[in-house]
CSV table of C-alpha atoms in Angstrom, one decimal:
chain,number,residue,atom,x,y,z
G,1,UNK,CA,0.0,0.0,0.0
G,2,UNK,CA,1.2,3.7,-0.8
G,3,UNK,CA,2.4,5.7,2.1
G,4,UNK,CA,0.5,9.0,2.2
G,5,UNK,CA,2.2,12.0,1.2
G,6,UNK,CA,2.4,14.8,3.8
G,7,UNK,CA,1.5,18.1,2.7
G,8,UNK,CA,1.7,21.7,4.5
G,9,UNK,CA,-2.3,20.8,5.1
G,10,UNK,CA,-1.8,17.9,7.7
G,11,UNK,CA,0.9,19.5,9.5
G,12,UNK,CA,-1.3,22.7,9.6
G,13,UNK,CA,-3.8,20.6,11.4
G,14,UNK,CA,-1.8,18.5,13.6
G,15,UNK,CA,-0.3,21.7,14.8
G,16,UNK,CA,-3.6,23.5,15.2
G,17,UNK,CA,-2.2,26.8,12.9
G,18,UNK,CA,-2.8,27.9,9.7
G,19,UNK,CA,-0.8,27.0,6.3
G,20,UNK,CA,0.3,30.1,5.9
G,21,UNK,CA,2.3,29.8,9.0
G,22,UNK,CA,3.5,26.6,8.1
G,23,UNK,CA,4.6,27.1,4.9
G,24,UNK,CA,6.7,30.7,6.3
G,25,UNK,CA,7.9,28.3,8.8
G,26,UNK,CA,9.3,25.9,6.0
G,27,UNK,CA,10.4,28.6,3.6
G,28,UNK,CA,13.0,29.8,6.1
G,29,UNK,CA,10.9,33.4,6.9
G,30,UNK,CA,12.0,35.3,10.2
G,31,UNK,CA,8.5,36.5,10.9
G,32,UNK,CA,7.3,33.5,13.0
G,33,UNK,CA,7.6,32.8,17.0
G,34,UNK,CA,10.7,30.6,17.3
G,35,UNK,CA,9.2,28.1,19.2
G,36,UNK,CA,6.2,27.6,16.8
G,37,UNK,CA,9.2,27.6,13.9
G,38,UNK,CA,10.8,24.9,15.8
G,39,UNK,CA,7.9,22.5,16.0
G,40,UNK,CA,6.8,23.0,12.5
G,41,UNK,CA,10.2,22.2,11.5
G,42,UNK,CA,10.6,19.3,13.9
G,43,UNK,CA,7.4,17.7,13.0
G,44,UNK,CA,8.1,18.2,9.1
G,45,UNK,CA,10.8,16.1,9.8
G,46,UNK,CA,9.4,13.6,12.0
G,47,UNK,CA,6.8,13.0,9.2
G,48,UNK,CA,9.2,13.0,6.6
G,49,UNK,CA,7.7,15.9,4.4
G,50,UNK,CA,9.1,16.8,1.4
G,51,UNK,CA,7.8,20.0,-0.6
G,52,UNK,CA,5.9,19.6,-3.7
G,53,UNK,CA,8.7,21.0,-6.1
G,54,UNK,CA,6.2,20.6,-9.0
G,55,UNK,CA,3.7,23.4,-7.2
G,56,UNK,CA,6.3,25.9,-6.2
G,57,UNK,CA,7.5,25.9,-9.5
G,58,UNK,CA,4.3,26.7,-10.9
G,59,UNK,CA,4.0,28.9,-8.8
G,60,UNK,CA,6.8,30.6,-9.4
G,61,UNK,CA,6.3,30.3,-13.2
G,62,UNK,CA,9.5,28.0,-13.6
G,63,UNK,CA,10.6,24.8,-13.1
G,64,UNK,CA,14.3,24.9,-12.6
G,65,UNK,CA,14.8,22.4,-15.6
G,66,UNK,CA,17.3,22.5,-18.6
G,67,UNK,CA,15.9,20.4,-21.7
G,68,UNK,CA,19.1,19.2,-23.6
G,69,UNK,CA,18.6,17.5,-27.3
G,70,UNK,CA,21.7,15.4,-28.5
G,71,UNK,CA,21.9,13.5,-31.6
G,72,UNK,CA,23.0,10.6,-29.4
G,73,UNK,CA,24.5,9.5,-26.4
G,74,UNK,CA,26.7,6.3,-27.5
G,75,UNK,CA,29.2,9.5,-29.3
G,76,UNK,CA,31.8,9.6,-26.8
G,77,UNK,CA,31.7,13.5,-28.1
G,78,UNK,CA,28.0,14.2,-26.7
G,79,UNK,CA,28.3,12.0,-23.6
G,80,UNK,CA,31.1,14.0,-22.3
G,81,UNK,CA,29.2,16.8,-23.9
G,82,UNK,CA,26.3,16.2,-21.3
G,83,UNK,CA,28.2,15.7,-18.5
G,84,UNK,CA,30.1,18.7,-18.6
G,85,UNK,CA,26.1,20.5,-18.8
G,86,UNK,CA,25.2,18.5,-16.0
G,87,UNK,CA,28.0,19.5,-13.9
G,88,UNK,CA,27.6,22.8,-15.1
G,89,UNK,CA,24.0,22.7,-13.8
G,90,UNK,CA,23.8,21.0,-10.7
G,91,UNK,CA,26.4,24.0,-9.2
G,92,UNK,CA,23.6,26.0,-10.5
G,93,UNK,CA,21.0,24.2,-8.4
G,94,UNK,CA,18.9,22.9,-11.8
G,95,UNK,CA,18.1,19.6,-13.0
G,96,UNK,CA,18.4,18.6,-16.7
G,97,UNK,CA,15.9,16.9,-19.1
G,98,UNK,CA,18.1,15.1,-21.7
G,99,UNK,CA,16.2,13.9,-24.8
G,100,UNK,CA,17.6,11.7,-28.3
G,101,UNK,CA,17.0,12.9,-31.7
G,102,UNK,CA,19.0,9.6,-33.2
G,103,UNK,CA,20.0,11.8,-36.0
G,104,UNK,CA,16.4,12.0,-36.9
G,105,UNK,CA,14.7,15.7,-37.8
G,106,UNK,CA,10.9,13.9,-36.7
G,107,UNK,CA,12.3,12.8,-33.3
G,108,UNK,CA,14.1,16.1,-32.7
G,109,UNK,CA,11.0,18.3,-33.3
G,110,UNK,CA,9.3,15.5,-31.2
G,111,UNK,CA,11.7,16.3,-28.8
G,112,UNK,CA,11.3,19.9,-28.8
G,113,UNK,CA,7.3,19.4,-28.3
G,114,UNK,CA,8.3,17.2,-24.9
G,115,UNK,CA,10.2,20.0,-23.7
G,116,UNK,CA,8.4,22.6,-24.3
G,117,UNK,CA,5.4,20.4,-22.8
G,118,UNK,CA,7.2,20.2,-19.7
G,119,UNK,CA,8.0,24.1,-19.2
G,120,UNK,CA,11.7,23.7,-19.5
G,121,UNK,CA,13.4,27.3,-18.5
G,122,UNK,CA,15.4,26.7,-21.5
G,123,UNK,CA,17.0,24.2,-24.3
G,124,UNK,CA,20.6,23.6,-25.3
G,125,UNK,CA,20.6,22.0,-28.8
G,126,UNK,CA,22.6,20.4,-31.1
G,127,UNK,CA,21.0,19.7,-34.4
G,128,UNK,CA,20.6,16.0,-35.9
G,129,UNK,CA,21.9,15.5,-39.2
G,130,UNK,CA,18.5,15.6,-41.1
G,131,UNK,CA,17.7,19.0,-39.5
G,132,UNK,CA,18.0,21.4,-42.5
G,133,UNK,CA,14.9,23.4,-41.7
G,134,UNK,CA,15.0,25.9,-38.5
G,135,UNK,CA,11.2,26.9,-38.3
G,136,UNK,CA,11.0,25.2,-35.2
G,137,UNK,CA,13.8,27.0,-33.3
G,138,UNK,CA,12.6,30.0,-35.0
G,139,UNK,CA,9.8,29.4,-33.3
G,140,UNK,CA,11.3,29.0,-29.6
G,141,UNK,CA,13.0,32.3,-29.8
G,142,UNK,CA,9.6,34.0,-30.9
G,143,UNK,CA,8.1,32.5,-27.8
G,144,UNK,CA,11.0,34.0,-25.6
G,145,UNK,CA,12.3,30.5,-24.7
G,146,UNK,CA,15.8,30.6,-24.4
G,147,UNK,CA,18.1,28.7,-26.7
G,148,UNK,CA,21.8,27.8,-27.3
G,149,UNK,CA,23.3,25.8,-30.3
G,150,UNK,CA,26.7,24.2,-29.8
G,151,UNK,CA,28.7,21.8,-32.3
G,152,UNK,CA,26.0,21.5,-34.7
G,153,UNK,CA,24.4,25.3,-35.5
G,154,UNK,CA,21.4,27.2,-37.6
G,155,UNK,CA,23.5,30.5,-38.3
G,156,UNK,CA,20.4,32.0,-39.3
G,157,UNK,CA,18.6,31.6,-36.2
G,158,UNK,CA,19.7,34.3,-33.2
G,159,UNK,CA,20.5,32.2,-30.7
G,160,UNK,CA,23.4,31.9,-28.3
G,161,UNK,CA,26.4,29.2,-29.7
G,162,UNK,CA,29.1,27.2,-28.5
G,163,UNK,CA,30.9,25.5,-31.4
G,164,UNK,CA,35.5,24.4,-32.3
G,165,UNK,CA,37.3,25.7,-34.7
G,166,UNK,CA,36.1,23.2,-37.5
G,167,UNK,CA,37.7,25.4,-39.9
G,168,UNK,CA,41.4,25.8,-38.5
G,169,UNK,CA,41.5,22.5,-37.2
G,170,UNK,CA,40.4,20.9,-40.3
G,171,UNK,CA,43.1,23.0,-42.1
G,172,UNK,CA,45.6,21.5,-39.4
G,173,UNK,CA,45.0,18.5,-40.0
G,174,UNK,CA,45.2,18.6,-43.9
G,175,UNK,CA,48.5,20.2,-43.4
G,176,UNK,CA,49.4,17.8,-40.9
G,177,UNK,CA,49.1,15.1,-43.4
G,178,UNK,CA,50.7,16.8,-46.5
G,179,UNK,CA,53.7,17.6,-44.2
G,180,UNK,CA,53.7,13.5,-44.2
G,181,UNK,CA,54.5,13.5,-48.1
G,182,UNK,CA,50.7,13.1,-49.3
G,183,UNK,CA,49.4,14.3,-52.0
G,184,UNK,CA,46.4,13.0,-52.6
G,185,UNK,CA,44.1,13.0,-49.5
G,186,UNK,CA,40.8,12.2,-49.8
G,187,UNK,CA,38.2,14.0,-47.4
G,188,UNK,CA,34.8,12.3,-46.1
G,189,UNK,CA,32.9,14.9,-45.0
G,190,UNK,CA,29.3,15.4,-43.2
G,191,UNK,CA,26.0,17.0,-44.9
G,192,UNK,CA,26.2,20.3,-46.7
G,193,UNK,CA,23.4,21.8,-44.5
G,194,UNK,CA,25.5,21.8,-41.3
G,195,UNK,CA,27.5,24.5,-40.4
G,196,UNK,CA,30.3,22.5,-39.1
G,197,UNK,CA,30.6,19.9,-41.9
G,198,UNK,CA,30.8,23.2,-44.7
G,199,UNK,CA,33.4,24.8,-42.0
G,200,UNK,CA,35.5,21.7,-41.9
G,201,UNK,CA,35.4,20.9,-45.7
G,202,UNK,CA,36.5,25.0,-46.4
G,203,UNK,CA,39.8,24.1,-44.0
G,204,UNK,CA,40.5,21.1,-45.9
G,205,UNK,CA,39.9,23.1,-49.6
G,206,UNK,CA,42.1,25.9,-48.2
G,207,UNK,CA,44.9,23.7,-47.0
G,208,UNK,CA,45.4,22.0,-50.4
G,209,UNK,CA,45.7,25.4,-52.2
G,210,UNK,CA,48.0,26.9,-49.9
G,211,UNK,CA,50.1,23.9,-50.4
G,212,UNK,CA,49.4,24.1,-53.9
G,213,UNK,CA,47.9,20.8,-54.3
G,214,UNK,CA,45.4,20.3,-56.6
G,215,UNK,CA,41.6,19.8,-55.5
G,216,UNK,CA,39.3,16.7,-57.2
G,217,UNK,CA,35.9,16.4,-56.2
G,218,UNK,CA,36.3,12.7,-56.5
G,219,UNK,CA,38.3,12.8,-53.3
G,220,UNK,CA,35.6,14.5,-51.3
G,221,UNK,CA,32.9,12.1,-50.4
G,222,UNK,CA,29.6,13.7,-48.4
G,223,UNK,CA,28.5,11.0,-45.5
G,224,UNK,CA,26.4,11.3,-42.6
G,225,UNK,CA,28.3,11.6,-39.1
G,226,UNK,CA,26.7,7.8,-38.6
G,227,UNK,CA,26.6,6.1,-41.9
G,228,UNK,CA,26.2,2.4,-42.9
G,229,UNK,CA,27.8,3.7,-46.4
G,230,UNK,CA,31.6,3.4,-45.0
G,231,UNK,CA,32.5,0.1,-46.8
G,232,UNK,CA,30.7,1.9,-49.9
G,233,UNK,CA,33.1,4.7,-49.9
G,234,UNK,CA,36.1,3.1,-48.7
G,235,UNK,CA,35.8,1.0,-52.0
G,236,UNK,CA,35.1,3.5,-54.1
G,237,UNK,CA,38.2,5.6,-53.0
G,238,UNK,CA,40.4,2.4,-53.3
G,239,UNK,CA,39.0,2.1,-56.6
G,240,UNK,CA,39.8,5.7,-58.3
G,241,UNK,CA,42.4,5.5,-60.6
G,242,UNK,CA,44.9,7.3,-58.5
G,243,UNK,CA,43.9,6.1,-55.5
G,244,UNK,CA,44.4,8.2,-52.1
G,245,UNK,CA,47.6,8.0,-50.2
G,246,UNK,CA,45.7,10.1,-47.5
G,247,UNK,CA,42.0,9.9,-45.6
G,248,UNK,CA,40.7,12.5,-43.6
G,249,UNK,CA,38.1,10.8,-42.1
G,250,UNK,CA,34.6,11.7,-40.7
G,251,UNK,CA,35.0,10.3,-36.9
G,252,UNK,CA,37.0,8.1,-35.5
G,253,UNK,CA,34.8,5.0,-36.4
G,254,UNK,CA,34.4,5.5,-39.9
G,255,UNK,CA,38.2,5.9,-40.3
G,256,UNK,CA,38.8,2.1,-38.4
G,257,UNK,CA,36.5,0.5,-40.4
G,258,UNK,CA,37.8,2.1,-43.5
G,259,UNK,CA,41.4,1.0,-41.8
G,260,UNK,CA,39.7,-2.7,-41.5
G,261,UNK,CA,39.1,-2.6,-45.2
G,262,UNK,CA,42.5,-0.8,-46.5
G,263,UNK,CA,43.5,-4.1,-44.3
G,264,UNK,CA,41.6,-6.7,-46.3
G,265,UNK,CA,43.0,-5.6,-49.4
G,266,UNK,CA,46.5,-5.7,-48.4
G,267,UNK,CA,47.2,-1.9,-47.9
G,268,UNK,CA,49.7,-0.8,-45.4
G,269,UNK,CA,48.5,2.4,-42.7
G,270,UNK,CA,49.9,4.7,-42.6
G,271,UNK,CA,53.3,3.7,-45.5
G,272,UNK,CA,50.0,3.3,-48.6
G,273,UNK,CA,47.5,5.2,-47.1
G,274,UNK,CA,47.7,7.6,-43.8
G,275,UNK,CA,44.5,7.7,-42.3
G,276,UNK,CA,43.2,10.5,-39.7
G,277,UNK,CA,40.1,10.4,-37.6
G,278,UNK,CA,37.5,12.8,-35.4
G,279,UNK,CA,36.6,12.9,-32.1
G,280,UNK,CA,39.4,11.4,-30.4
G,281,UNK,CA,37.4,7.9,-29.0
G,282,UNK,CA,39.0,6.4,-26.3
G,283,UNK,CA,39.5,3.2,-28.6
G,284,UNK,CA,42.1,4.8,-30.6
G,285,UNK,CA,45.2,4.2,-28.5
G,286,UNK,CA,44.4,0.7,-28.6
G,287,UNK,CA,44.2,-0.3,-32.3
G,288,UNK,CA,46.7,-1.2,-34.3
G,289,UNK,CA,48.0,0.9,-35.6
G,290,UNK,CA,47.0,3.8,-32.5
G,291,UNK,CA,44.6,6.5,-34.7
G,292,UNK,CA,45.7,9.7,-35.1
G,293,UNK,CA,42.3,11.9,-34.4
G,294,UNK,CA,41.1,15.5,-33.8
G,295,UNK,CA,40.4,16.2,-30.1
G,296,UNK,CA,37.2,17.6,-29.5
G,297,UNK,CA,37.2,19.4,-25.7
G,298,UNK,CA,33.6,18.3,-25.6
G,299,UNK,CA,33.4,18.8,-21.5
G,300,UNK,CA,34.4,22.0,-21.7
G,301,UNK,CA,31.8,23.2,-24.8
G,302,UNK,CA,28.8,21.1,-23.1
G,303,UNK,CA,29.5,23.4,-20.0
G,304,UNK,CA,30.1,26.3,-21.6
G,305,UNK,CA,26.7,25.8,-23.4
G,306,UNK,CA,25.1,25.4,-20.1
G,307,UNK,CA,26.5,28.6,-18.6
G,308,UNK,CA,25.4,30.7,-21.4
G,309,UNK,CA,21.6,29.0,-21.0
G,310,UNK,CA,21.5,29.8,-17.6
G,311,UNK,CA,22.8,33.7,-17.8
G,312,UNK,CA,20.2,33.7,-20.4
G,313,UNK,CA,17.4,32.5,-18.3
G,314,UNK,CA,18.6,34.7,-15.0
G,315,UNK,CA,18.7,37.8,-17.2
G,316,UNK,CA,16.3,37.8,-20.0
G,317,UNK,CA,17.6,41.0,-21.7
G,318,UNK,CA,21.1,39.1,-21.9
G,319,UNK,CA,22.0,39.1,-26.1
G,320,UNK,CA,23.3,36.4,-27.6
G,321,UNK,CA,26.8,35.5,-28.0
G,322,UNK,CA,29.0,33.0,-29.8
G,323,UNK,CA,32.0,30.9,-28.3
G,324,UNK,CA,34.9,29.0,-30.0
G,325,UNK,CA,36.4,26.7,-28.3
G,326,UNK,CA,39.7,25.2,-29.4
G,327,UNK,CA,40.0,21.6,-30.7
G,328,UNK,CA,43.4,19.9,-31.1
G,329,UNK,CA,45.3,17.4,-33.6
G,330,UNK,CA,46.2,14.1,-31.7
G,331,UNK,CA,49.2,12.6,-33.4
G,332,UNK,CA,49.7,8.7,-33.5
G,333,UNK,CA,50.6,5.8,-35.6
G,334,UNK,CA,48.1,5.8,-38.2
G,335,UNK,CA,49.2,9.3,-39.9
G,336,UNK,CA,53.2,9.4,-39.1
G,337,UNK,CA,54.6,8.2,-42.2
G,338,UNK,CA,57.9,9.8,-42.0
């Protein structure tokens, strides 16, 4: 049988005073007798009361909650992206309400719907990789709900951001790999819609002219960030004919499986074809050989996302602001050729 849950009503009456007094009492307030504070306080105890949070928030036309949408949660990236907004909020005193797109535009809106539903304070976002339509966040912003992009952005939409620097990095890494001898690096990018995917593919473009190496759209290949095209690819690149001695991959599991395939067909990593990854996966100091990857600080933009959306909802006239934060090129076996 359900216990019975205590309210400021039955303590009211067991004490013979009114709720007000009680709920002054429990609120902390200094305008009460000490005594009578006292046995409020020692018979809320006694009876275990806890306050309706869901009220007082209503009430106070809030609910204390952050709704986060991720594109998933197995990506080491957004995993260690939501824990860095969870610690980010809990020293804040607010709870978080995390929701899964799967990469899917229908489940994201759906997603949207549930939070707003719930009376979040605010949503931190980062789009899935159907998304090419931003109507919806439009739509938040009209509303007054605040918002905050990070890795995956609308730049049309005003809204707060947290996002790397796809482009520089992407750059580094392309140079990083024709400072290796190659010459012909292939580049397996992400849709065209998303900011970061156009951001990262401009680095590569603009690495290859300043080395004065010549761009072929046959070595650019557009993907999505979770793809079940890899082998698809892989063999199409192998089968070019000049084939790559370079792959700059899209993450760090579509460059091992491509590395499992170069494998197969008797290729060497890195002396036929260097290969370089994203994300930085824990995995890839224990392959062979170790991958060389781009180190997203995911931690750090998860909580700098969450300490823009809470400025935003403490101070509503707050305008919005965009913040880089520096990604790094991890060097290991899988790229060093010289």
């Amino acid at each position: 049988m359900q216990k019975k849950v205590v309210t400021i009503k039955d303590i009211a009456r067991m004490l013979g005073i009114s709720k007000s007094t009680v709920s002054r009492a429990l609120a902390g307030r200094s305008d009460i007798h000490p005594e009578t504070k006292q046995k409020i306080l020692d018979l809320a105890s006694q009876l275990q009361y806890e306050p309706n949070t869901l009220a007082i928030n209503l009430k106070q036309q809030k609910t204390n909650t952050i709704g986060v949408i991720v594109p998933e949660t197995i990506n080491r990236f957004f995993a260690r992206a939501v824990g860095g907004i969870q610690k980010q909020a809990d020293m804040a005193g607010m709870n978080v309400m995390i929701c899964q797109s799967n990469e899917s535009y229908i489940a994201e809106k759906k997603n949207l719907h549930s939070l707003v539903s719930s009376r979040v304070d605010g949503i931190i976002v980062s789009i899935s990789t159907e998304t090419d339509r931003s109507d919806q966040f439009a739509s938040l912003t009209e509303k007054g709900i605040p918002l905050v992009f990070f890795d995956r952005v609308f730049e049309n939409i005003v809204a707060s951001q947290v996002v790397t620097n796809n482009y520089e990095i992407a750059m580094e890494g392309t140079e990083h790999l024709i400072e290796q001898g190659c010459k012909r690096i292939a580049f397996v990018t992400g849709p065209e819609h998303l900011f970061n995917s156009r951001a990262r593919l401009n680095g590569y473009l603009d690495a290859l002219r300043k080395h004065n190496l010549q761009v072929k759209d046959s070595y650019i290949v557009h993907s999505h960030y979770r793809s079940d095209k890899v082998e698809e690819y892989t063999r199409y690149l192998l089968n070019l004919p000049q084939r790559p001695d370079a792959i700059f991959a899209i993450n760090d599991y579509a460059a091992l499986e491509m590395i499992h395939i170069m494998k197969k067909n008797g290729l060497r990593i890195p002396q036929d074809v260097a290969v370089l990854g994203f994300n930085n996966e824990n995995l890839c100091r224990f392959v062979e050989p170790s991958l060389s990857s781009i180190d997203h600080p995911a931690h750090d933009i998860g909580a700098s996302a969450a300490e823009m959306l809470i400025n935003h909802i403490r101070h509503h006239d707050m305008k919005p602001e965009k913040r880089v934060i520096k990604s790094s090129l991890i060097i290991r076996e899988s790229s060093r050729v010289q």
